Short mmCIF file of C-alpha atoms in Angstrom, two decimals:
data_model
loop_
_atom_site.label_atom_id
_atom_site.label_comp_id
_atom_site.label_asym_id
_atom_site.label_seq_id
_atom_site.Cartn_x
_atom_site.Cartn_y
_atom_site.Cartn_z
CA MET A 376 124.29 84.73 91.32
CA THR A 377 121.42 83.09 93.58
CA ILE A 378 123.75 83.82 96.22
CA LEU A 379 123.59 87.40 95.74
CA PHE A 380 120.02 87.25 95.50
CA ALA A 381 119.42 85.40 98.79
CA LEU A 382 121.66 88.19 100.32
CA PHE A 383 119.38 90.91 98.99
CA SER A 384 115.98 89.35 99.63
CA GLY A 385 117.57 88.38 103.75
CA LEU A 386 118.04 91.84 103.97
CA ILE A 387 115.14 93.01 102.48
CA PHE A 388 113.48 90.73 104.81
CA GLY A 389 115.32 91.94 107.84
CA LEU A 390 114.45 95.72 107.01
CA GLY A 391 110.59 94.59 106.77
CA LEU A 392 110.74 92.98 110.26
CA ILE A 393 112.51 96.50 111.97
CA VAL A 394 109.88 98.54 110.11
CA ALA A 395 106.58 96.53 110.92
CA GLY A 396 108.02 96.29 114.53
CA MET A 397 108.43 92.73 114.69
CA ALA A 398 112.04 92.93 115.68
CA ASN A 399 110.66 94.15 119.01
CA PRO A 400 109.64 91.36 121.38
CA GLU A 401 107.80 93.84 123.70
CA LYS A 402 105.31 94.70 120.61
CA VAL A 403 105.28 90.98 119.82
CA LEU A 404 104.15 90.04 123.10
CA ALA A 405 101.41 92.76 123.14
CA PHE A 406 100.06 91.11 120.04
CA LEU A 407 100.09 87.88 121.63
CA ASP A 408 98.34 89.36 124.92
CA LEU A 409 94.75 89.23 123.91
CA GLY A 410 93.48 89.18 127.62
CA GLY A 411 95.73 92.65 128.04
CA ARG A 412 95.88 96.03 126.08
CA TRP A 413 96.19 94.20 123.01
CA ASP A 414 98.21 95.87 119.97
CA PRO A 415 96.67 94.03 116.83
CA SER A 416 99.71 95.38 114.41
CA LEU A 417 101.24 92.12 113.89
CA ALA A 418 97.91 91.09 112.32
CA LEU A 419 98.39 93.67 109.39
CA VAL A 420 102.16 92.53 109.22
CA MET A 421 100.80 89.18 107.92
CA VAL A 422 98.16 91.23 105.56
CA GLY A 423 101.15 92.81 104.18
CA ALA A 424 103.36 90.32 103.93
CA ILE A 425 100.46 87.55 102.09
CA ALA A 426 99.58 90.23 99.98
CA CYS A 427 102.75 90.94 98.27
CA ALA A 428 104.03 87.21 98.38
CA SER A 429 100.86 85.43 97.37
CA GLY A 430 101.21 86.75 93.64
CA ALA A 431 104.47 85.22 93.41
CA PHE A 432 103.71 81.98 94.79
CA TYR A 433 100.75 81.48 92.39
CA HIS A 434 103.02 82.32 89.63
CA ALA A 435 105.59 79.72 90.76
CA ARG A 436 103.08 77.25 90.73
CA ALA A 437 103.22 76.68 87.21
CA ARG A 438 107.12 77.11 87.01
CA ARG A 439 109.86 74.39 86.94
CA LEU A 440 113.19 76.73 87.33
CA SER A 441 113.38 80.11 88.67
CA LEU A 442 113.76 83.22 86.72
CA LEU A 443 117.91 82.36 87.50
CA GLY A 444 117.53 78.74 86.16
CA ALA A 445 117.27 77.13 89.61
CA THR A 446 115.15 74.22 90.47
CA MET A 447 111.92 75.50 92.19
CA GLN A 448 112.00 73.39 95.41
CA LEU A 449 108.09 74.13 96.88
CA PRO A 450 107.28 71.77 99.82
CA THR A 451 105.75 68.58 98.56
CA ALA A 452 104.26 67.60 102.51
CA THR A 453 100.59 67.36 102.73
CA ARG A 454 100.21 65.45 105.89
CA ILE A 455 98.79 67.11 109.02
CA ASP A 456 100.31 64.99 111.61
CA ARG A 457 101.23 65.01 115.19
CA ARG A 458 105.04 65.75 114.38
CA LEU A 459 103.89 69.20 112.53
CA LEU A 460 101.13 70.28 115.26
CA GLY A 461 103.29 69.24 118.22
CA GLY A 462 106.43 70.82 116.98
CA SER A 463 104.41 73.98 116.39
CA LEU A 464 102.97 74.15 119.80
CA LEU A 465 106.56 73.93 121.18
CA PHE A 466 107.33 76.73 119.04
CA GLY A 467 104.33 78.89 119.79
CA ILE A 468 105.40 78.12 123.94
CA GLY A 469 108.53 79.45 123.05
CA TRP A 470 107.71 82.53 121.17
CA GLY A 471 105.35 83.14 123.57
CA LEU A 472 107.57 83.13 126.53
CA ALA A 473 110.04 85.57 124.77
CA GLY A 474 108.46 87.46 121.99
CA ILE A 475 111.43 86.04 119.38
CA CYS A 476 110.54 83.88 116.53
CA PRO A 477 113.49 82.73 114.40
CA GLY A 478 113.54 85.90 111.73
CA PRO A 479 113.91 88.88 114.52
CA ALA A 480 116.15 86.81 116.52
CA LEU A 481 118.59 87.08 113.56
CA VAL A 482 117.91 90.48 113.38
CA LEU A 483 118.31 90.86 117.19
CA LEU A 484 121.84 89.25 117.01
CA GLY A 485 122.64 91.80 114.13
CA ALA A 486 121.94 94.77 116.42
CA ALA A 487 124.54 93.37 118.88
CA LEU A 488 122.27 92.89 121.51
CA PRO A 489 123.64 90.31 123.97
CA LYS A 490 120.26 88.85 124.89
CA GLY A 491 119.74 88.55 120.92
CA LEU A 492 122.96 86.27 121.00
CA ILE A 493 121.85 84.30 123.94
CA PHE A 494 118.29 83.26 122.17
CA VAL A 495 120.09 82.67 118.96
CA CYS A 496 122.67 80.06 120.78
CA ALA A 497 119.59 78.39 122.53
CA MET A 498 117.67 78.34 119.38
CA LEU A 499 120.50 76.71 117.27
CA THR A 500 121.14 74.08 120.35
CA GLY A 501 117.44 73.51 120.13
CA MET A 502 117.85 72.36 116.14
CA LEU A 503 120.93 70.66 116.84
CA LEU A 504 119.13 68.88 119.49
CA PHE A 505 116.54 68.12 116.70
CA GLU A 506 118.95 66.75 114.24
CA GLY A 507 120.54 64.42 117.22
CA LEU A 508 117.15 62.95 118.19
CA GLU A 509 116.30 62.21 114.48
CA ARG A 510 119.35 60.71 114.26
CA LEU A 511 118.63 58.60 116.99
CA THR A 512 115.22 57.53 115.96
CA ARG A 513 116.06 56.29 112.58
CA ARG A 514 119.06 54.32 113.74
CA PRO A 515 117.30 52.09 116.66
CA MET B 338 88.99 92.85 124.77
CA HIS B 339 90.62 96.35 125.07
CA ILE B 340 92.41 97.54 121.82
CA ASP B 341 95.82 99.58 122.51
CA TRP B 342 95.21 102.34 120.21
CA MET B 343 98.16 104.36 121.32
CA ASN B 344 100.65 101.75 120.04
CA PHE B 345 98.71 100.60 117.09
CA THR B 346 101.21 101.15 113.93
CA PRO B 347 98.89 99.81 111.15
CA TRP B 348 100.77 101.69 108.56
CA THR B 349 104.32 100.79 109.48
CA ALA B 350 103.06 97.17 110.29
CA LEU B 351 101.74 96.89 106.52
CA ALA B 352 104.67 98.76 105.08
CA GLY B 353 106.99 96.03 106.97
CA GLY B 354 104.81 93.39 106.11
CA ALA B 355 105.11 94.11 102.40
CA LEU B 356 108.87 94.15 102.65
CA ILE B 357 108.61 90.64 104.11
CA GLY B 358 106.65 89.73 101.55
CA LEU B 359 108.41 90.90 98.33
CA ALA B 360 111.60 89.32 100.11
CA ALA B 361 109.94 86.16 100.10
CA ALA B 362 108.64 86.76 96.36
CA CYS B 363 112.46 87.62 95.47
CA LEU B 364 113.75 84.37 97.01
CA LEU B 365 110.98 82.27 95.63
CA LEU B 366 111.17 83.75 91.94
CA PHE B 367 114.80 84.13 91.57
CA ASN B 368 116.38 80.99 93.86
CA GLY B 369 113.17 79.14 93.43
CA ARG B 370 113.47 78.80 97.48
CA ILE B 371 111.00 79.27 100.24
CA ALA B 372 111.84 81.95 102.57
CA GLY B 373 111.17 80.20 105.99
CA ILE B 374 114.24 81.22 108.54
CA SER B 375 114.13 78.14 110.43
CA GLY B 376 114.49 75.75 107.29
CA ILE B 377 117.11 77.90 106.09
CA VAL B 378 118.98 78.09 109.19
CA GLY B 379 118.32 74.68 110.25
CA GLY B 380 119.84 73.57 106.89
CA LEU B 381 122.76 74.42 108.14
CA LEU B 382 122.82 72.45 110.79
CA ARG B 383 122.28 69.13 109.30
CA PRO B 384 124.95 66.43 109.13
CA ARG B 385 125.55 66.92 105.37
CA ALA B 386 124.80 70.49 104.70
CA THR B 387 123.89 70.84 101.26
CA ASP B 388 123.52 74.37 99.51
CA ILE B 389 125.56 76.35 102.45
CA GLY B 390 126.20 79.70 100.15
CA TRP B 391 122.69 80.99 99.72
CA ARG B 392 121.40 80.22 103.27
CA LEU B 393 124.20 81.99 104.58
CA ALA B 394 123.93 84.73 102.00
CA PHE B 395 120.19 85.03 103.55
CA VAL B 396 120.78 85.02 107.09
CA ALA B 397 124.08 87.59 106.35
CA GLY B 398 121.70 90.04 104.87
CA LEU B 399 119.59 89.74 108.08
CA LEU B 400 122.03 89.97 110.40
CA ILE B 401 122.80 93.23 108.11
CA ALA B 402 119.83 94.38 108.43
CA PRO B 403 119.99 96.62 111.45
CA SER B 404 123.59 98.33 110.46
CA VAL B 405 121.69 98.76 107.09
CA TYR B 406 118.58 100.50 108.59
CA ARG B 407 121.10 102.87 110.90
CA LEU B 408 122.19 104.22 107.72
CA PHE B 409 119.14 106.05 107.16
CA ALA B 410 117.29 106.14 110.53
CA ALA B 411 117.82 105.39 114.67
CA LEU B 412 116.67 101.69 115.23
CA PRO B 413 113.32 102.10 116.67
CA ARG B 414 112.68 100.71 119.96
CA ILE B 415 113.68 97.41 120.80
CA ARG B 416 112.86 96.02 124.30
CA ILE B 417 113.52 92.49 125.23
CA GLU B 418 111.57 91.88 129.03
CA ALA B 419 112.43 88.36 129.43
CA SER B 420 115.25 87.42 131.50
CA TRP B 421 118.41 85.19 130.49
CA PRO B 422 117.11 81.79 131.30
CA VAL B 423 113.64 82.47 129.94
CA LEU B 424 115.53 83.44 126.89
CA VAL B 425 117.31 80.39 127.13
CA VAL B 426 114.40 78.08 127.61
CA ALA B 427 112.06 80.32 124.60
CA GLY B 428 115.54 79.53 122.51
CA LEU B 429 115.34 75.78 122.75
CA LEU B 430 111.87 75.58 122.43
CA VAL B 431 111.66 77.72 119.15
CA GLY B 432 114.37 75.88 117.73
CA LEU B 433 113.33 72.46 118.27
CA GLY B 434 109.66 73.10 117.75
CA THR B 435 110.28 74.98 114.45
CA ARG B 436 112.54 72.03 113.07
CA TYR B 437 109.95 69.56 113.98
CA GLY B 438 106.91 71.44 113.14
CA SER B 439 109.07 72.19 109.64
CA GLY B 440 108.69 75.92 109.56
CA CYS B 441 107.85 79.14 111.81
CA THR B 442 105.96 82.25 111.36
CA SER B 443 107.97 82.90 107.95
CA GLY B 444 108.22 79.53 106.39
CA HIS B 445 104.20 78.57 107.49
CA GLY B 446 102.83 81.89 108.44
CA VAL B 447 104.07 83.92 105.25
CA CYS B 448 104.86 81.75 102.57
CA GLY B 449 102.48 78.41 103.37
CA VAL B 450 99.61 80.72 103.98
CA SER B 451 100.56 82.57 100.59
CA ARG B 452 100.44 79.17 98.57
CA LEU B 453 97.57 78.42 100.69
CA SER B 454 98.81 75.31 102.04
CA PRO B 455 96.37 73.52 104.37
CA ARG B 456 99.49 72.02 106.34
CA SER B 457 100.77 75.40 106.89
CA LEU B 458 97.78 77.07 107.83
CA ALA B 459 97.28 74.00 110.52
CA ALA B 460 101.00 74.97 111.80
CA THR B 461 100.25 78.46 111.48
CA LEU B 462 97.13 78.06 114.13
CA SER B 463 98.68 75.75 116.48
CA PHE B 464 101.82 78.10 117.13
CA MET B 465 99.37 81.15 117.18
CA ALA B 466 97.38 79.60 119.39
CA ALA B 467 100.48 78.51 121.67
CA GLY B 468 101.54 81.95 121.89
CA PHE B 469 98.20 83.44 122.94
CA ALA B 470 97.97 80.71 125.34
CA THR B 471 101.53 81.14 127.09
CA VAL B 472 101.28 84.95 127.39
CA ALA B 473 97.37 84.68 128.84
CA LEU B 474 99.09 81.89 131.35
CA LEU B 475 102.06 84.28 131.98
CA ARG B 476 100.56 87.46 132.53
CA HIS B 477 96.92 86.73 133.52
CA VAL B 478 97.15 83.52 135.70
CA VAL B 479 100.50 83.07 137.18
#
């Protein structure tokens, strides 16, 4: 059952990205280009998403189990450290280079675009690189 | 600042955003999980990957979204300006950065900000600032 709901929410998420224009890197870059002809649309994507999700997150705080009986797994980390900020900066640079973040990357791959495939392969390599580096630093 | 009113699409942006929020709410309330794409994908690449099923299902949902959309309408305009080498560098940075930073636009930007997490707010401000700076540098300085 959780698998079915995960599939459904992934699908709705992807449709949302397409409707919102976030699956079009050209539009994402137009949003990030404050100094050019700025397209503010994507700020409204955030507004729409947060408006719809915040009620659920507020409700979820008091729950121990989900509606399907799964454990609620909310993040517990609160520290704002170099890892968080440095990682986010790296991500932002990559995002600004191509106008693609992880969700839209998978949608572009799903649309069978060769450039989407290249980006996703590079992104997965970056994630595997992280796992490798983590193992190196954990075992001195 | 010049606002590009011609390409400003407030209603589809809000509607698409609402769908994204709905999807995040659904995954949270039914599965008890955060809809953070980088975390969901990254979890599949761990040495000992756990709960693979729902992660794969969520990714599959994202992958079939364009095909499902096409059942009802033609896909809207998609243009990837970046060249292949730039895409490779960008993809590597996005993969590495989102894992070090524990999240991306969805996990920190939508879910984290929705639950008023200061940590996610800090991450969101960092990657937005870096995104703005990178585009400014590439389009107006170099």
